[in-house]
Amino acid sequence: EVLLVESGGGLVQPGGSLRLSCAASGFIFSSYGMTWVRQAPGKGLEWVSSISGSGGSTYYADSVKGRFSMSRDNAKNTLYLQMNSLRAEDTAVYFCAKDIRWELRMGVFDGWGQGTLVTVSS
Amino acid sequence: DIQMTQSPSSLSASVGDRVTITCQASQDISNYLNWYQQKPGKAPKLLIYDASNLETGVPSRFSGSGSGTEYTFTISSLQPEDVATYYCQQYDKLPPPTFGGGTKLEIK
């Protein structure tokens, strides 16, 4: 069974940084692309970033490009999202999600973590 | 970016009713369309992928159809446990994969 557990969320001031982690188990982590999706309070789902199974390809939403960096450690079965220059509009629950594919034609998310809340406020 | 317009934004129906949600893409997405269910306070769950393929373990009362720019999600007989918000999501032209605005489904 796919298990994804996010951590690292919390309260941070505007302009600050946070690093989210997502510990994966129950599947061969390196064989699948991974994604971060966020959900602002009371709002819908917003794709943030994706990474291929090898980690060689990364993709970012325009809203976070240049501020966020996604990476993975396949030896530790862990996904990361480094978030810098945080803004109030980044306040959201951040979910990590497993793709059904390794690299090509990613975009089907068949396993999700429970989410971690990031609050950007002074 | 491809825009996904989902309707209705909210829906109230009775147990046993047939429920339909539609999603319109701003351009042809070649059936690269998924549907997710999100219950309050929970993570989303994949129900349908590639427009009409039922994810393993998902009850057969859920189904999807469509092509080109128009897609439909149907619950054939609404159950109390189906109360949730439902989202469509395209992944034809990446990045970004884009979600619809969601449909909040309640029991009448």
PDB file of C-alpha atoms in Angstrom:
ATOM      1  CA  GLU A   1       0.000   0.000   0.000  1.00  0.00           C
ATOM      2  CA  VAL A   2       1.275   3.437  -0.953  1.00  0.00           C
ATOM      3  CA  LEU A   3       2.071   5.565   2.092  1.00  0.00           C
ATOM      4  CA  LEU A   4       3.202   9.174   1.814  1.00  0.00           C
ATOM      5  CA  VAL A   5       3.872  11.246   4.913  1.00  0.00           C
ATOM      6  CA  GLU A   6       4.596  14.956   4.612  1.00  0.00           C
ATOM      7  CA  SER A   7       6.384  17.007   7.240  1.00  0.00           C
ATOM      8  CA  GLY A   8       8.055  20.377   7.636  1.00  0.00           C
ATOM      9  CA  GLY A   9       5.081  22.703   7.486  1.00  0.00           C
ATOM     10  CA  GLY A  10       4.515  25.503   9.954  1.00  0.00           C
ATOM     11  CA  LEU A  11       4.283  29.225  10.457  1.00  0.00           C
ATOM     12  CA  VAL A  12       6.854  31.363   8.674  1.00  0.00           C
ATOM     13  CA  GLN A  13       7.190  35.092   8.117  1.00  0.00           C
ATOM     14  CA  PRO A  14       6.939  36.604   4.636  1.00  0.00           C
ATOM     15  CA  GLY A  15      10.277  36.320   2.908  1.00  0.00           C
ATOM     16  CA  GLY A  16      11.231  33.283   4.956  1.00  0.00           C
ATOM     17  CA  SER A  17      12.041  29.728   3.959  1.00  0.00           C
ATOM     18  CA  LEU A  18      10.779  26.240   4.713  1.00  0.00           C
ATOM     19  CA  ARG A  19      11.703  22.782   3.496  1.00  0.00           C
ATOM     20  CA  LEU A  20       8.957  20.225   3.174  1.00  0.00           C
ATOM     21  CA  SER A  21       9.675  16.504   3.156  1.00  0.00           C
ATOM     22  CA  CYS A  22       7.596  13.578   1.985  1.00  0.00           C
ATOM     23  CA  ALA A  23       8.583  10.109   3.183  1.00  0.00           C
ATOM     24  CA  ALA A  24       7.407   7.355   0.843  1.00  0.00           C
ATOM     25  CA  SER A  25       6.868   3.654   1.418  1.00  0.00           C
ATOM     26  CA  GLY A  26       4.921   0.761  -0.038  1.00  0.00           C
ATOM     27  CA  PHE A  27       6.224   1.134  -3.591  1.00  0.00           C
ATOM     28  CA  ILE A  28       9.492   1.378  -5.539  1.00  0.00           C
ATOM     29  CA  PHE A  29      10.026   5.097  -5.049  1.00  0.00           C
ATOM     30  CA  SER A  30      12.586   5.582  -7.834  1.00  0.00           C
ATOM     31  CA  SER A  31      10.205   4.119 -10.419  1.00  0.00           C
ATOM     32  CA  TYR A  32       7.647   6.901 -10.246  1.00  0.00           C
ATOM     33  CA  GLY A  33       7.381  10.592 -10.798  1.00  0.00           C
ATOM     34  CA  MET A  34       6.267  12.675  -7.851  1.00  0.00           C
ATOM     35  CA  THR A  35       4.351  15.917  -7.524  1.00  0.00           C
ATOM     36  CA  TRP A  36       3.480  18.625  -5.014  1.00  0.00           C
ATOM     37  CA  VAL A  37      -0.071  20.010  -5.079  1.00  0.00           C
ATOM     38  CA  ARG A  38      -1.297  22.720  -2.743  1.00  0.00           C
ATOM     39  CA  GLN A  39      -4.678  23.869  -1.529  1.00  0.00           C
ATOM     40  CA  ALA A  40      -5.218  27.304  -0.029  1.00  0.00           C
ATOM     41  CA  PRO A  41      -7.790  27.452   2.786  1.00  0.00           C
ATOM     42  CA  GLY A  42     -11.265  26.925   1.341  1.00  0.00           C
ATOM     43  CA  LYS A  43      -9.944  26.828  -2.221  1.00  0.00           C
ATOM     44  CA  GLY A  44      -9.328  24.294  -4.950  1.00  0.00           C
ATOM     45  CA  LEU A  45      -6.286  22.257  -5.908  1.00  0.00           C
ATOM     46  CA  GLU A  46      -3.237  23.903  -7.482  1.00  0.00           C
ATOM     47  CA  TRP A  47      -0.326  22.017  -9.016  1.00  0.00           C
ATOM     48  CA  VAL A  48       3.018  23.290  -7.703  1.00  0.00           C
ATOM     49  CA  SER A  49       5.841  21.126  -9.015  1.00  0.00           C
ATOM     50  CA  SER A  50       6.698  17.705 -10.435  1.00  0.00           C
ATOM     51  CA  ILE A  51       9.846  15.620 -10.679  1.00  0.00           C
ATOM     52  CA  SER A  52      10.644  12.569 -12.764  1.00  0.00           C
ATOM     53  CA  GLY A  53      11.532   9.232 -11.198  1.00  0.00           C
ATOM     54  CA  SER A  54      15.240   9.760 -11.809  1.00  0.00           C
ATOM     55  CA  GLY A  55      15.111  13.319 -10.532  1.00  0.00           C
ATOM     56  CA  GLY A  56      16.584  14.502 -13.815  1.00  0.00           C
ATOM     57  CA  SER A  57      13.547  16.533 -14.859  1.00  0.00           C
ATOM     58  CA  THR A  58      11.676  19.054 -12.760  1.00  0.00           C
ATOM     59  CA  TYR A  59       8.729  21.283 -13.571  1.00  0.00           C
ATOM     60  CA  TYR A  60       7.310  24.280 -11.721  1.00  0.00           C
ATOM     61  CA  ALA A  61       4.191  26.407 -11.723  1.00  0.00           C
ATOM     62  CA  ASP A  62       4.838  29.975 -12.827  1.00  0.00           C
ATOM     63  CA  SER A  63       3.670  31.154  -9.395  1.00  0.00           C
ATOM     64  CA  VAL A  64       6.612  29.439  -7.644  1.00  0.00           C
ATOM     65  CA  LYS A  65       9.301  29.339 -10.351  1.00  0.00           C
ATOM     66  CA  GLY A  66      12.558  30.760  -9.099  1.00  0.00           C
ATOM     67  CA  ARG A  67      11.459  30.529  -5.456  1.00  0.00           C
ATOM     68  CA  PHE A  68      10.726  26.820  -4.950  1.00  0.00           C
ATOM     69  CA  SER A  69      13.015  23.885  -5.684  1.00  0.00           C
ATOM     70  CA  MET A  70      11.901  20.266  -5.814  1.00  0.00           C
ATOM     71  CA  SER A  71      14.271  17.350  -5.335  1.00  0.00           C
ATOM     72  CA  ARG A  72      14.289  13.705  -4.350  1.00  0.00           C
ATOM     73  CA  ASP A  73      16.624  11.251  -2.642  1.00  0.00           C
ATOM     74  CA  ASN A  74      15.834   7.834  -4.073  1.00  0.00           C
ATOM     75  CA  ALA A  75      18.156   6.145  -1.585  1.00  0.00           C
ATOM     76  CA  LYS A  76      16.103   7.565   1.285  1.00  0.00           C
ATOM     77  CA  ASN A  77      12.704   7.280  -0.439  1.00  0.00           C
ATOM     78  CA  THR A  78      12.127  10.938   0.306  1.00  0.00           C
ATOM     79  CA  LEU A  79      10.832  13.885  -1.674  1.00  0.00           C
ATOM     80  CA  TYR A  80      11.622  17.501  -0.846  1.00  0.00           C
ATOM     81  CA  LEU A  81      10.283  20.955  -1.594  1.00  0.00           C
ATOM     82  CA  GLN A  82      12.558  23.847  -0.678  1.00  0.00           C
ATOM     83  CA  MET A  83      10.467  27.006  -0.452  1.00  0.00           C
ATOM     84  CA  ASN A  84      12.215  30.380  -0.362  1.00  0.00           C
ATOM     85  CA  SER A  85      10.974  33.979  -0.461  1.00  0.00           C
ATOM     86  CA  LEU A  86       7.618  32.856   0.865  1.00  0.00           C
ATOM     87  CA  ARG A  87       4.582  35.052   0.365  1.00  0.00           C
ATOM     88  CA  ALA A  88       1.196  35.229   2.042  1.00  0.00           C
ATOM     89  CA  GLU A  89      -0.347  33.679  -1.061  1.00  0.00           C
ATOM     90  CA  ASP A  90       1.759  30.550  -0.544  1.00  0.00           C
ATOM     91  CA  THR A  91      -0.335  29.755   2.546  1.00  0.00           C
ATOM     92  CA  ALA A  92      -1.869  26.356   1.877  1.00  0.00           C
ATOM     93  CA  VAL A  93      -1.913  22.682   2.694  1.00  0.00           C
ATOM     94  CA  TYR A  94       0.813  21.047   0.633  1.00  0.00           C
ATOM     95  CA  PHE A  95       0.217  17.490  -0.562  1.00  0.00           C
ATOM     96  CA  CYS A  96       2.790  15.199  -2.089  1.00  0.00           C
ATOM     97  CA  ALA A  97       1.436  12.789  -4.667  1.00  0.00           C
ATOM     98  CA  LYS A  98       2.724   9.740  -6.505  1.00  0.00           C
ATOM     99  CA  ASP A  99       2.376   9.516 -10.271  1.00  0.00           C
ATOM    100  CA  ILE A 100       1.468   6.350 -12.110  1.00  0.00           C
ATOM    101  CA  ARG A 101       4.424   6.898 -14.477  1.00  0.00           C
ATOM    102  CA  TRP A 102       8.195   7.356 -14.197  1.00  0.00           C
ATOM    103  CA  GLU A 103       8.850  10.290 -16.498  1.00  0.00           C
ATOM    104  CA  LEU A 104       6.982  10.532 -19.789  1.00  0.00           C
ATOM    105  CA  ARG A 105       3.338  11.609 -19.749  1.00  0.00           C
ATOM    106  CA  MET A 106       3.287  12.264 -15.993  1.00  0.00           C
ATOM    107  CA  GLY A 107       0.091  13.702 -14.578  1.00  0.00           C
ATOM    108  CA  VAL A 108      -2.014  10.936 -13.014  1.00  0.00           C
ATOM    109  CA  PHE A 109      -1.741  11.045  -9.237  1.00  0.00           C
ATOM    110  CA  ASP A 110      -2.751   7.721  -7.702  1.00  0.00           C
ATOM    111  CA  GLY A 111      -1.426   8.162  -4.171  1.00  0.00           C
ATOM    112  CA  TRP A 112      -1.525  11.187  -1.877  1.00  0.00           C
ATOM    113  CA  GLY A 113      -0.157  12.132   1.512  1.00  0.00           C
ATOM    114  CA  GLN A 114      -2.292  13.683   4.220  1.00  0.00           C
ATOM    115  CA  GLY A 115      -0.822  17.132   3.632  1.00  0.00           C
ATOM    116  CA  THR A 116       1.166  19.613   5.703  1.00  0.00           C
ATOM    117  CA  LEU A 117       0.012  23.157   6.410  1.00  0.00           C
ATOM    118  CA  VAL A 118       2.230  26.090   5.536  1.00  0.00           C
ATOM    119  CA  THR A 119       1.178  29.459   6.914  1.00  0.00           C
ATOM    120  CA  VAL A 120       2.983  32.581   5.765  1.00  0.00           C
ATOM    121  CA  SER A 121       2.179  35.458   8.066  1.00  0.00           C
ATOM    122  CA  SER A 122       3.848  38.115  10.170  1.00  0.00           C
TER     123      SER A 122
ATOM    124  CA  ASP B   1      -2.014  27.005 -20.176  1.00  0.00           C
ATOM    125  CA  ILE B   2      -5.116  24.866 -20.660  1.00  0.00           C
ATOM    126  CA  GLN B   3      -8.103  26.108 -18.648  1.00  0.00           C
ATOM    127  CA  MET B   4     -10.569  23.628 -17.162  1.00  0.00           C
ATOM    128  CA  THR B   5     -14.126  24.839 -16.575  1.00  0.00           C
ATOM    129  CA  GLN B   6     -16.056  22.542 -14.269  1.00  0.00           C
ATOM    130  CA  SER B   7     -19.804  22.710 -13.661  1.00  0.00           C
ATOM    131  CA  PRO B   8     -21.791  22.950 -11.578  1.00  0.00           C
ATOM    132  CA  SER B   9     -19.728  24.382  -8.726  1.00  0.00           C
ATOM    133  CA  SER B  10     -22.140  22.859  -6.225  1.00  0.00           C
ATOM    134  CA  LEU B  11     -24.819  20.234  -6.391  1.00  0.00           C
ATOM    135  CA  SER B  12     -27.415  18.817  -4.032  1.00  0.00           C
ATOM    136  CA  ALA B  13     -29.019  15.465  -4.814  1.00  0.00           C
ATOM    137  CA  SER B  14     -30.900  12.672  -3.072  1.00  0.00           C
ATOM    138  CA  VAL B  15     -29.597   9.223  -2.229  1.00  0.00           C
ATOM    139  CA  GLY B  16     -30.102   7.000  -5.256  1.00  0.00           C
ATOM    140  CA  ASP B  17     -30.034   9.877  -7.757  1.00  0.00           C
ATOM    141  CA  ARG B  18     -27.892   9.904 -10.866  1.00  0.00           C
ATOM    142  CA  VAL B  19     -25.379  12.732 -10.628  1.00  0.00           C
ATOM    143  CA  THR B  20     -23.453  14.257 -13.508  1.00  0.00           C
ATOM    144  CA  ILE B  21     -20.566  16.735 -13.468  1.00  0.00           C
ATOM    145  CA  THR B  22     -19.024  18.219 -16.581  1.00  0.00           C
ATOM    146  CA  CYS B  23     -15.606  19.581 -17.362  1.00  0.00           C
ATOM    147  CA  GLN B  24     -14.755  21.648 -20.420  1.00  0.00           C
ATOM    148  CA  ALA B  25     -11.181  22.177 -21.552  1.00  0.00           C
ATOM    149  CA  SER B  26     -10.036  25.286 -23.388  1.00  0.00           C
ATOM    150  CA  GLN B  27      -8.576  23.031 -26.089  1.00  0.00           C
ATOM    151  CA  ASP B  28      -8.583  19.396 -27.118  1.00  0.00           C
ATOM    152  CA  ILE B  29      -6.908  17.328 -24.346  1.00  0.00           C
ATOM    153  CA  SER B  30      -7.086  13.949 -26.117  1.00  0.00           C
ATOM    154  CA  ASN B  31      -8.748  12.134 -23.180  1.00  0.00           C
ATOM    155  CA  TYR B  32      -5.887  13.026 -20.795  1.00  0.00           C
ATOM    156  CA  LEU B  33      -8.450  13.797 -18.129  1.00  0.00           C
ATOM    157  CA  ASN B  34      -8.692  12.540 -14.569  1.00  0.00           C
ATOM    158  CA  TRP B  35     -11.305  12.814 -11.849  1.00  0.00           C
ATOM    159  CA  TYR B  36     -10.565  13.032  -8.114  1.00  0.00           C
ATOM    160  CA  GLN B  37     -12.726  12.899  -5.010  1.00  0.00           C
ATOM    161  CA  GLN B  38     -11.816  14.931  -1.935  1.00  0.00           C
ATOM    162  CA  LYS B  39     -13.704  14.430   1.301  1.00  0.00           C
ATOM    163  CA  PRO B  40     -13.590  17.204   3.931  1.00  0.00           C
ATOM    164  CA  GLY B  41     -10.224  17.375   5.670  1.00  0.00           C
ATOM    165  CA  LYS B  42      -8.769  14.567   3.547  1.00  0.00           C
ATOM    166  CA  ALA B  43      -6.419  14.204   0.638  1.00  0.00           C
ATOM    167  CA  PRO B  44      -7.785  13.823  -2.894  1.00  0.00           C
ATOM    168  CA  LYS B  45      -8.331  10.312  -4.240  1.00  0.00           C
ATOM    169  CA  LEU B  46      -8.043   9.264  -7.862  1.00  0.00           C
ATOM    170  CA  LEU B  47     -11.308   7.824  -9.195  1.00  0.00           C
ATOM    171  CA  ILE B  48     -11.058   7.934 -12.996  1.00  0.00           C
ATOM    172  CA  TYR B  49      -8.027   8.363 -15.254  1.00  0.00           C
ATOM    173  CA  ASP B  50      -7.734   8.898 -18.989  1.00  0.00           C
ATOM    174  CA  ALA B  51     -11.364  10.012 -19.139  1.00  0.00           C
ATOM    175  CA  SER B  52     -13.005   6.641 -18.601  1.00  0.00           C
ATOM    176  CA  ASN B  53     -10.708   4.194 -16.791  1.00  0.00           C
ATOM    177  CA  LEU B  54     -11.867   3.281 -13.307  1.00  0.00           C
ATOM    178  CA  GLU B  55      -9.053   3.226 -10.768  1.00  0.00           C
ATOM    179  CA  THR B  56      -8.620  -0.114  -9.000  1.00  0.00           C
ATOM    180  CA  GLY B  57     -10.892  -0.479  -5.989  1.00  0.00           C
ATOM    181  CA  VAL B  58     -13.229   2.353  -6.935  1.00  0.00           C
ATOM    182  CA  PRO B  59     -16.929   1.375  -6.926  1.00  0.00           C
ATOM    183  CA  SER B  60     -18.489   0.813 -10.324  1.00  0.00           C
ATOM    184  CA  ARG B  61     -21.198   3.444  -9.713  1.00  0.00           C
ATOM    185  CA  PHE B  62     -18.526   5.984 -10.681  1.00  0.00           C
ATOM    186  CA  SER B  63     -17.819   6.441 -14.385  1.00  0.00           C
ATOM    187  CA  GLY B  64     -16.336   8.915 -16.814  1.00  0.00           C
ATOM    188  CA  SER B  65     -16.775   9.675 -20.482  1.00  0.00           C
ATOM    189  CA  GLY B  66     -16.057  12.287 -23.094  1.00  0.00           C
ATOM    190  CA  SER B  67     -13.590  13.349 -25.731  1.00  0.00           C
ATOM    191  CA  GLY B  68     -11.980  16.409 -27.226  1.00  0.00           C
ATOM    192  CA  THR B  69     -12.837  19.297 -24.952  1.00  0.00           C
ATOM    193  CA  GLU B  70     -15.965  17.937 -23.191  1.00  0.00           C
ATOM    194  CA  TYR B  71     -15.866  15.374 -20.376  1.00  0.00           C
ATOM    195  CA  THR B  72     -18.461  13.989 -17.992  1.00  0.00           C
ATOM    196  CA  PHE B  73     -18.264  12.322 -14.588  1.00  0.00           C
ATOM    197  CA  THR B  74     -21.267  10.306 -13.411  1.00  0.00           C
ATOM    198  CA  ILE B  75     -22.356   8.678 -10.186  1.00  0.00           C
ATOM    199  CA  SER B  76     -25.089   6.243 -11.194  1.00  0.00           C
ATOM    200  CA  SER B  77     -26.729   5.957  -7.778  1.00  0.00           C
ATOM    201  CA  LEU B  78     -25.648   8.494  -5.165  1.00  0.00           C
ATOM    202  CA  GLN B  79     -24.658   7.086  -1.777  1.00  0.00           C
ATOM    203  CA  PRO B  80     -24.250   9.022   1.500  1.00  0.00           C
ATOM    204  CA  GLU B  81     -20.503   8.354   1.505  1.00  0.00           C
ATOM    205  CA  ASP B  82     -20.169  10.171  -1.835  1.00  0.00           C
ATOM    206  CA  VAL B  83     -20.484  13.569  -0.156  1.00  0.00           C
ATOM    207  CA  ALA B  84     -17.269  15.271  -1.267  1.00  0.00           C
ATOM    208  CA  THR B  85     -15.786  17.778  -3.657  1.00  0.00           C
ATOM    209  CA  TYR B  86     -14.920  16.404  -7.078  1.00  0.00           C
ATOM    210  CA  TYR B  87     -12.181  17.782  -9.325  1.00  0.00           C
ATOM    211  CA  CYS B  88     -11.291  17.180 -12.943  1.00  0.00           C
ATOM    212  CA  GLN B  89      -7.658  17.539 -14.022  1.00  0.00           C
ATOM    213  CA  GLN B  90      -6.031  17.564 -17.459  1.00  0.00           C
ATOM    214  CA  TYR B  91      -2.499  16.438 -18.235  1.00  0.00           C
ATOM    215  CA  ASP B  92      -2.315  16.708 -21.988  1.00  0.00           C
ATOM    216  CA  LYS B  93      -0.088  19.764 -22.264  1.00  0.00           C
ATOM    217  CA  LEU B  94       2.480  19.881 -19.471  1.00  0.00           C
ATOM    218  CA  PRO B  95       3.359  21.807 -17.537  1.00  0.00           C
ATOM    219  CA  PRO B  96       1.125  22.593 -15.912  1.00  0.00           C
ATOM    220  CA  PRO B  97      -1.421  19.894 -15.225  1.00  0.00           C
ATOM    221  CA  THR B  98      -4.500  21.957 -14.425  1.00  0.00           C
ATOM    222  CA  PHE B  99      -7.448  21.259 -12.179  1.00  0.00           C
ATOM    223  CA  GLY B 100     -11.025  22.336 -12.571  1.00  0.00           C
ATOM    224  CA  GLY B 101     -12.536  24.542  -9.909  1.00  0.00           C
ATOM    225  CA  GLY B 102     -14.304  21.666  -8.172  1.00  0.00           C
ATOM    226  CA  THR B 103     -17.894  20.547  -7.617  1.00  0.00           C
ATOM    227  CA  LYS B 104     -19.127  20.325  -4.046  1.00  0.00           C
ATOM    228  CA  LEU B 105     -21.659  17.502  -3.808  1.00  0.00           C
ATOM    229  CA  GLU B 106     -24.122  17.350  -0.945  1.00  0.00           C
ATOM    230  CA  ILE B 107     -27.034  15.102  -0.020  1.00  0.00           C
ATOM    231  CA  LYS B 108     -30.483  16.697  -0.218  1.00  0.00           C
TER     232      LYS B 108
END
